[in-house]
Structure formats: structure tokens, C-alpha cells
mmCIF file of C-alpha atoms in Angstrom:
data_model
loop_
_atom_site.group_PDB
_atom_site.id
_atom_site.type_symbol
_atom_site.label_atom_id
_atom_site.label_comp_id
_atom_site.label_asym_id
_atom_site.label_seq_id
_atom_site.Cartn_x
_atom_site.Cartn_y
_atom_site.Cartn_z
ATOM 1 C CA GLY G 21 59.746 -162.420 -94.998
ATOM 2 C CA ALA G 22 61.954 -163.196 -92.007
ATOM 3 C CA VAL G 23 61.116 -166.494 -90.270
ATOM 4 C CA VAL G 24 61.675 -167.381 -86.632
ATOM 5 C CA SER G 25 61.181 -170.902 -85.385
ATOM 6 C CA GLN G 26 60.771 -172.231 -81.857
ATOM 7 C CA HIS G 27 61.215 -175.710 -80.505
ATOM 8 C CA PRO G 28 59.429 -177.373 -78.937
ATOM 9 C CA SER G 29 55.984 -176.008 -79.582
ATOM 10 C CA ARG G 30 54.640 -177.741 -76.450
ATOM 11 C CA VAL G 31 56.369 -179.249 -73.505
ATOM 12 C CA ILE G 32 55.163 -180.792 -70.300
ATOM 13 C CA CYS G 33 57.642 -181.289 -67.485
ATOM 14 C CA LYS G 34 57.553 -182.258 -63.843
ATOM 15 C CA SER G 35 58.084 -179.758 -61.056
ATOM 16 C CA GLY G 36 61.761 -179.385 -60.210
ATOM 17 C CA THR G 37 63.125 -180.301 -63.595
ATOM 18 C CA SER G 38 64.589 -177.950 -66.232
ATOM 19 C CA VAL G 39 63.442 -177.407 -69.757
ATOM 20 C CA LYS G 40 65.171 -175.710 -72.649
ATOM 21 C CA ILE G 41 63.412 -173.792 -75.446
ATOM 22 C CA GLU G 42 65.209 -173.000 -78.676
ATOM 23 C CA CYS G 43 64.644 -169.991 -80.881
ATOM 24 C CA ARG G 44 66.135 -169.848 -84.368
ATOM 25 C CA SER G 45 66.138 -167.195 -87.035
ATOM 26 C CA LEU G 46 65.956 -169.203 -90.275
ATOM 27 C CA ASP G 47 66.766 -166.750 -93.004
ATOM 28 C CA PHE G 48 68.424 -163.751 -91.347
ATOM 29 C CA GLN G 49 71.029 -162.972 -88.744
ATOM 30 C CA ALA G 50 69.448 -161.991 -85.478
ATOM 31 C CA THR G 51 71.692 -159.531 -83.672
ATOM 32 C CA THR G 52 69.134 -159.142 -80.904
ATOM 33 C CA MET G 53 66.659 -161.653 -79.546
ATOM 34 C CA PHE G 54 63.853 -161.070 -77.122
ATOM 35 C CA TRP G 55 62.074 -163.526 -74.830
ATOM 36 C CA TYR G 56 58.509 -162.863 -73.819
ATOM 37 C CA ARG G 57 55.983 -164.532 -71.577
ATOM 38 C CA GLN G 58 52.251 -164.302 -72.224
ATOM 39 C CA PHE G 59 49.188 -165.270 -70.207
ATOM 40 C CA PRO G 60 45.827 -166.051 -71.893
ATOM 41 C CA LYS G 61 44.282 -163.116 -73.719
ATOM 42 C CA GLN G 62 46.901 -160.771 -72.335
ATOM 43 C CA SER G 63 49.674 -158.849 -73.941
ATOM 44 C CA LEU G 64 53.273 -159.861 -74.134
ATOM 45 C CA MET G 65 55.572 -159.361 -71.140
ATOM 46 C CA LEU G 66 59.223 -158.873 -72.020
ATOM 47 C CA MET G 67 61.461 -161.094 -69.889
ATOM 48 C CA ALA G 68 64.911 -160.342 -71.316
ATOM 49 C CA THR G 69 66.851 -159.016 -74.266
ATOM 50 C CA SER G 70 69.951 -160.694 -75.534
ATOM 51 C CA ASN G 71 72.563 -159.671 -78.034
ATOM 52 C CA GLU G 72 74.733 -162.200 -79.746
ATOM 53 C CA GLY G 73 77.822 -163.053 -77.758
ATOM 54 C CA SER G 74 76.907 -161.036 -74.694
ATOM 55 C CA LYS G 75 74.903 -161.538 -71.496
ATOM 56 C CA ALA G 76 71.218 -161.061 -71.552
ATOM 57 C CA THR G 77 69.607 -158.023 -70.013
ATOM 58 C CA TYR G 78 66.739 -159.028 -67.801
ATOM 59 C CA GLU G 79 63.641 -156.972 -67.050
ATOM 60 C CA GLN G 80 62.847 -156.031 -63.524
ATOM 61 C CA GLY G 81 61.369 -158.900 -61.513
ATOM 62 C CA VAL G 82 62.654 -161.652 -63.809
ATOM 63 C CA GLU G 83 65.041 -164.041 -62.072
ATOM 64 C CA LYS G 84 68.097 -164.477 -64.203
ATOM 65 C CA ASP G 85 69.208 -167.590 -62.353
ATOM 66 C CA LYS G 86 65.859 -169.233 -63.014
ATOM 67 C CA PHE G 87 65.484 -168.171 -66.660
ATOM 68 C CA LEU G 88 68.854 -168.796 -68.298
ATOM 69 C CA ILE G 89 69.298 -167.217 -71.677
ATOM 70 C CA ASN G 90 72.084 -168.014 -74.072
ATOM 71 C CA HIS G 91 72.549 -166.257 -77.442
ATOM 72 C CA ALA G 92 75.534 -168.138 -78.757
ATOM 73 C CA SER G 93 75.175 -167.381 -82.418
ATOM 74 C CA LEU G 94 73.433 -164.993 -84.804
ATOM 75 C CA THR G 95 70.752 -167.580 -85.469
ATOM 76 C CA LEU G 96 70.167 -169.268 -82.151
ATOM 77 C CA SER G 97 69.038 -168.311 -78.690
ATOM 78 C CA THR G 98 67.931 -170.600 -75.927
ATOM 79 C CA LEU G 99 65.841 -170.077 -72.797
ATOM 80 C CA THR G 100 66.233 -172.645 -70.027
ATOM 81 C CA VAL G 101 63.691 -172.649 -67.249
ATOM 82 C CA THR G 102 65.457 -174.195 -64.272
ATOM 83 C CA SER G 103 63.751 -175.934 -61.341
ATOM 84 C CA ALA G 104 60.398 -175.414 -62.966
ATOM 85 C CA HIS G 105 57.372 -174.788 -60.782
ATOM 86 C CA PRO G 106 53.695 -174.926 -61.797
ATOM 87 C CA GLU G 107 53.534 -171.130 -61.758
ATOM 88 C CA ASP G 108 56.136 -171.118 -64.580
ATOM 89 C CA SER G 109 53.465 -172.672 -66.807
ATOM 90 C CA SER G 110 52.875 -170.164 -69.573
ATOM 91 C CA PHE G 111 53.264 -169.360 -73.258
ATOM 92 C CA TYR G 112 56.817 -168.341 -74.042
ATOM 93 C CA ILE G 113 57.551 -166.448 -77.260
ATOM 94 C CA CYS G 114 60.841 -165.420 -78.720
ATOM 95 C CA SER G 115 61.417 -162.608 -81.160
ATOM 96 C CA ALA G 116 64.402 -161.627 -83.296
ATOM 97 C CA ARG G 117 65.658 -158.453 -84.825
ATOM 98 C CA GLY G 118 68.279 -158.415 -87.478
ATOM 99 C CA ARG G 119 70.573 -155.841 -89.004
ATOM 100 C CA GLN G 120 67.738 -153.810 -90.502
ATOM 101 C CA GLY G 121 68.082 -150.477 -92.168
ATOM 102 C CA VAL G 122 67.148 -147.301 -90.457
ATOM 103 C CA GLY G 123 63.386 -146.865 -89.825
ATOM 104 C CA ALA G 124 61.247 -149.923 -89.200
ATOM 105 C CA TYR G 125 62.764 -151.488 -86.105
ATOM 106 C CA GLU G 126 60.798 -154.618 -86.839
ATOM 107 C CA GLN G 127 60.828 -157.717 -84.698
ATOM 108 C CA TYR G 128 59.848 -161.107 -86.061
ATOM 109 C CA PHE G 129 58.170 -163.543 -83.716
ATOM 110 C CA GLY G 130 58.422 -167.261 -83.285
ATOM 111 C CA PRO G 131 55.257 -169.381 -82.950
ATOM 112 C CA GLY G 132 55.627 -169.760 -79.219
ATOM 113 C CA THR G 133 56.143 -172.617 -76.792
ATOM 114 C CA ARG G 134 53.450 -173.747 -74.404
ATOM 115 C CA LEU G 135 55.071 -174.909 -71.132
ATOM 116 C CA THR G 136 53.080 -176.896 -68.637
ATOM 117 C CA VAL G 137 54.680 -177.788 -65.355
ATOM 118 C CA THR G 138 52.931 -180.558 -63.416
ATOM 119 C CA THR M 19 51.511 -146.779 -65.688
ATOM 120 C CA GLN M 20 50.750 -148.179 -69.100
ATOM 121 C CA LEU M 21 52.738 -146.295 -71.726
ATOM 122 C CA LEU M 22 50.514 -147.455 -74.553
ATOM 123 C CA GLU M 23 46.812 -147.385 -73.726
ATOM 124 C CA GLN M 24 44.933 -149.749 -76.066
ATOM 125 C CA SER M 25 41.136 -149.773 -76.257
ATOM 126 C CA PRO M 26 38.772 -151.468 -76.196
ATOM 127 C CA GLN M 27 40.201 -154.472 -74.421
ATOM 128 C CA PHE M 28 37.428 -156.766 -75.612
ATOM 129 C CA LEU M 29 35.157 -156.445 -78.579
ATOM 130 C CA SER M 30 32.472 -158.813 -79.827
ATOM 131 C CA ILE M 31 30.686 -157.837 -83.005
ATOM 132 C CA GLN M 32 28.593 -159.348 -85.803
ATOM 133 C CA GLU M 33 29.987 -160.198 -89.209
ATOM 134 C CA GLY M 34 29.771 -157.145 -91.515
ATOM 135 C CA GLU M 35 30.148 -154.494 -88.848
ATOM 136 C CA ASN M 36 32.946 -151.981 -88.734
ATOM 137 C CA LEU M 37 35.247 -151.427 -85.787
ATOM 138 C CA THR M 38 38.132 -149.269 -84.647
ATOM 139 C CA VAL M 39 40.851 -150.058 -82.159
ATOM 140 C CA TYR M 40 42.812 -147.280 -80.557
ATOM 141 C CA CYS M 41 46.323 -147.057 -79.203
ATOM 142 C CA ASN M 42 47.171 -143.862 -77.332
ATOM 143 C CA SER M 43 50.118 -142.476 -75.431
ATOM 144 C CA SER M 44 51.451 -139.245 -74.016
ATOM 145 C CA SER M 45 54.864 -140.193 -75.413
ATOM 146 C CA VAL M 46 56.147 -139.756 -78.947
ATOM 147 C CA PHE M 47 57.010 -142.952 -80.796
ATOM 148 C CA SER M 48 59.506 -143.267 -83.649
ATOM 149 C CA SER M 49 57.578 -146.210 -85.011
ATOM 150 C CA LEU M 50 54.476 -148.148 -84.155
ATOM 151 C CA GLN M 51 53.514 -151.642 -85.165
ATOM 152 C CA TRP M 52 50.249 -153.516 -85.211
ATOM 153 C CA TYR M 53 50.201 -157.279 -84.707
ATOM 154 C CA ARG M 54 47.534 -159.957 -84.879
ATOM 155 C CA GLN M 55 47.806 -163.084 -82.787
ATOM 156 C CA GLU M 56 45.731 -166.230 -82.868
ATOM 157 C CA PRO M 57 45.540 -168.628 -79.879
ATOM 158 C CA GLY M 58 48.642 -170.757 -79.487
ATOM 159 C CA GLU M 59 50.657 -168.831 -82.037
ATOM 160 C CA GLY M 60 53.092 -165.956 -82.001
ATOM 161 C CA PRO M 61 52.157 -162.432 -83.057
ATOM 162 C CA VAL M 62 52.172 -161.719 -86.797
ATOM 163 C CA LEU M 63 53.205 -158.242 -87.919
ATOM 164 C CA LEU M 64 50.447 -156.481 -89.883
ATOM 165 C CA VAL M 65 51.962 -153.053 -90.437
ATOM 166 C CA THR M 66 54.613 -150.582 -89.320
ATOM 167 C CA VAL M 67 53.989 -146.871 -89.360
ATOM 168 C CA VAL M 68 56.783 -144.371 -88.927
ATOM 169 C CA THR M 69 55.593 -140.980 -90.268
ATOM 170 C CA GLY M 70 53.133 -138.699 -88.467
ATOM 171 C CA GLY M 71 49.798 -138.685 -90.261
ATOM 172 C CA GLU M 72 50.663 -141.809 -92.188
ATOM 173 C CA VAL M 73 47.788 -144.017 -93.377
ATOM 174 C CA LYS M 74 48.323 -147.537 -94.536
ATOM 175 C CA LYS M 75 45.748 -149.952 -95.928
ATOM 176 C CA LEU M 76 45.838 -153.722 -95.874
ATOM 177 C CA LYS M 77 42.715 -155.006 -97.649
ATOM 178 C CA ARG M 78 39.876 -154.204 -95.205
ATOM 179 C CA LEU M 79 42.230 -152.901 -92.503
ATOM 180 C CA THR M 80 43.225 -149.232 -92.361
ATOM 181 C CA PHE M 81 46.005 -148.097 -90.036
ATOM 182 C CA GLN M 82 46.688 -144.509 -89.076
ATOM 183 C CA PHE M 83 49.533 -142.909 -87.199
ATOM 184 C CA GLY M 84 48.685 -139.643 -85.443
ATOM 185 C CA ASP M 85 50.212 -136.390 -86.619
ATOM 186 C CA ALA M 86 52.184 -136.073 -83.387
ATOM 187 C CA ARG M 87 53.189 -139.765 -83.436
ATOM 188 C CA LYS M 88 51.556 -140.351 -80.031
ATOM 189 C CA ASP M 89 48.608 -142.406 -81.130
ATOM 190 C CA SER M 90 47.440 -144.855 -83.753
ATOM 191 C CA SER M 91 44.257 -146.525 -84.839
ATOM 192 C CA LEU M 92 43.245 -149.731 -86.622
ATOM 193 C CA HIS M 93 39.951 -149.666 -88.482
ATOM 194 C CA ILE M 94 38.440 -152.843 -89.856
ATOM 195 C CA THR M 95 35.657 -152.576 -92.458
ATOM 196 C CA ALA M 96 33.016 -155.264 -92.842
ATOM 197 C CA ALA M 97 34.542 -157.542 -90.257
ATOM 198 C CA GLN M 98 34.578 -161.296 -90.962
ATOM 199 C CA PRO M 99 34.907 -164.290 -88.598
ATOM 200 C CA GLY M 100 38.439 -164.756 -89.910
ATOM 201 C CA ASP M 101 39.363 -161.420 -88.376
ATOM 202 C CA THR M 102 38.855 -162.894 -84.878
ATOM 203 C CA GLY M 103 42.014 -162.712 -82.786
ATOM 204 C CA LEU M 104 44.089 -160.645 -80.421
ATOM 205 C CA TYR M 105 45.256 -157.349 -81.904
ATOM 206 C CA LEU M 106 48.331 -155.767 -80.316
ATOM 207 C CA CYS M 107 49.908 -152.385 -80.866
ATOM 208 C CA ALA M 108 53.536 -151.892 -80.008
ATOM 209 C CA GLY M 109 55.979 -149.092 -80.518
ATOM 210 C CA ILE M 110 59.480 -147.832 -79.962
ATOM 211 C CA LYS M 111 59.721 -144.562 -78.104
ATOM 212 C CA ASP M 112 61.388 -141.682 -79.866
ATOM 213 C CA GLY M 113 65.050 -141.279 -79.100
ATOM 214 C CA ARG M 114 65.734 -144.830 -78.166
ATOM 215 C CA ALA M 115 68.816 -146.526 -79.674
ATOM 216 C CA GLY M 116 70.686 -149.791 -79.343
ATOM 217 C CA ASN M 117 69.451 -152.124 -76.641
ATOM 218 C CA ASN M 118 66.927 -149.461 -75.544
ATOM 219 C CA ARG M 119 65.034 -150.003 -78.782
ATOM 220 C CA LYS M 120 62.570 -152.294 -77.024
ATOM 221 C CA LEU M 121 58.982 -152.559 -78.130
ATOM 222 C CA ILE M 122 56.475 -151.128 -75.709
ATOM 223 C CA TRP M 123 53.233 -153.054 -75.849
ATOM 224 C CA GLY M 124 49.643 -152.152 -75.482
ATOM 225 C CA LEU M 125 47.458 -154.568 -73.478
ATOM 226 C CA GLY M 126 45.772 -155.921 -76.589
ATOM 227 C CA THR M 127 42.246 -156.025 -77.974
ATOM 228 C CA SER M 128 40.563 -159.394 -78.076
ATOM 229 C CA LEU M 129 38.185 -159.313 -81.065
ATOM 230 C CA ALA M 130 35.451 -161.850 -81.695
ATOM 231 C CA VAL M 131 33.532 -161.591 -84.966
ATOM 232 C CA ASN M 132 30.376 -163.685 -84.826
ATOM 233 C CA PRO M 133 28.870 -165.132 -88.017
#
């Protein structure tokens, strides 16, 4: 099956610094990538959708200047949390969708990145 | 307003019991997926249903898509401790294309199966 990796799996950073999270599709070309945020025992909250080579589309309430998304290639997207605050601490998950045939619309998820801002 | 109502939100049962999780909406979906997620990991796709009335089985798990494609259920037979996790339903609303093909998520069902 399609595999999506994320790096790092865990990161601790100090308040005010920036941290970058990478998302890679390992065995397929991801034309669309999604970034989610998740709180404990809750569902996923979509932050933004990005298509390769174009600007990300952010969901309402998500600060695009704080959460910088770059989808530079068909296998790599990055999320940079700028000027991190403790309230940015969360579980961030990326998802990728490739050039699938008509019907399933399946997304494949990365293993997530636990961000802790101290 | 939650477009996909998932219930129950929490479920704690004994090993060997059966359970059903429901995902309901007033909207029609072109496809609906069920995921299972363990703590500290990303969701893992269990099944995708696309046809009204469709039933899919995955070992002890049975998934059903409603005839009108507005609801779905996940039934687990003889639950085991290894089934413990967060179960999420998600779907794509009918008629969406391109960048609008975003998954709409239910709130999840946190299942605990006690030995």
C-alpha cells in the first residue's frame, strides 16, 4: 500500500522558535497533501490543503503566516510552525492523495508528529 | 454543525462482546472511509465504501454503507483487547471535485476492550 512518512516523530522546542515538520510520500506521487491537527482522543482538524507547486489553501481560523506550508514536489510537503507558543503543542498529522482512479478518493496518513512547545 | 455524527463517542466493553459504531449525516456522500488510530500514530484506513447498500467484511469487522449513502456502520464481533483504539469515519460529500474533495470527519469513537 501507499506509505507516507513524517519527520520528526517528536519534537520539543522553546517558545518563540520555529520548527519544521516534513511529510513524504514514499512510493507514490502525492498531488495533494493535507495537514491536520489533533488533540487527545479527538478527531482530526484539517488545517490546510496543498497541491504541488501552488499555494496552500487554509481552513478558516488557521493563521497562514504562522503555519507555513510548502509543497515543493510530488513527494514532499513541509509544515513550519513559526514563533511557536505552548498552545501550538499538539499532534500534527499529514496525509497524501495521489493520482488515483475514479472512485475511492483515498488519503494515506503519516504517523504524526508530536510537538511540545515549552 | 457536525456534518458527520458519529456515535457513541466513548465505549468500554468486555472481551467477547459485540459492538456497533454509527456514522450518520443528512448529506449524501460519494464515498465513506473508516479509520482506526492508536495513540501516537496516524489513522490507518480500514475500508472504503462507495455504493449504497454495500457491505464489506474485514475479519471480525463488518462495514455497511446505507442505501441512500447518508450513513454507515461498523460492527465488531467478539471484540478483543487488540481492537482498542480510536475509530474514525470520514467521507467525501457527493458532487465535490478537485480541491473540494476534502474528507469530512466524524468526531471519533474511543473504544476500550477490557480483557
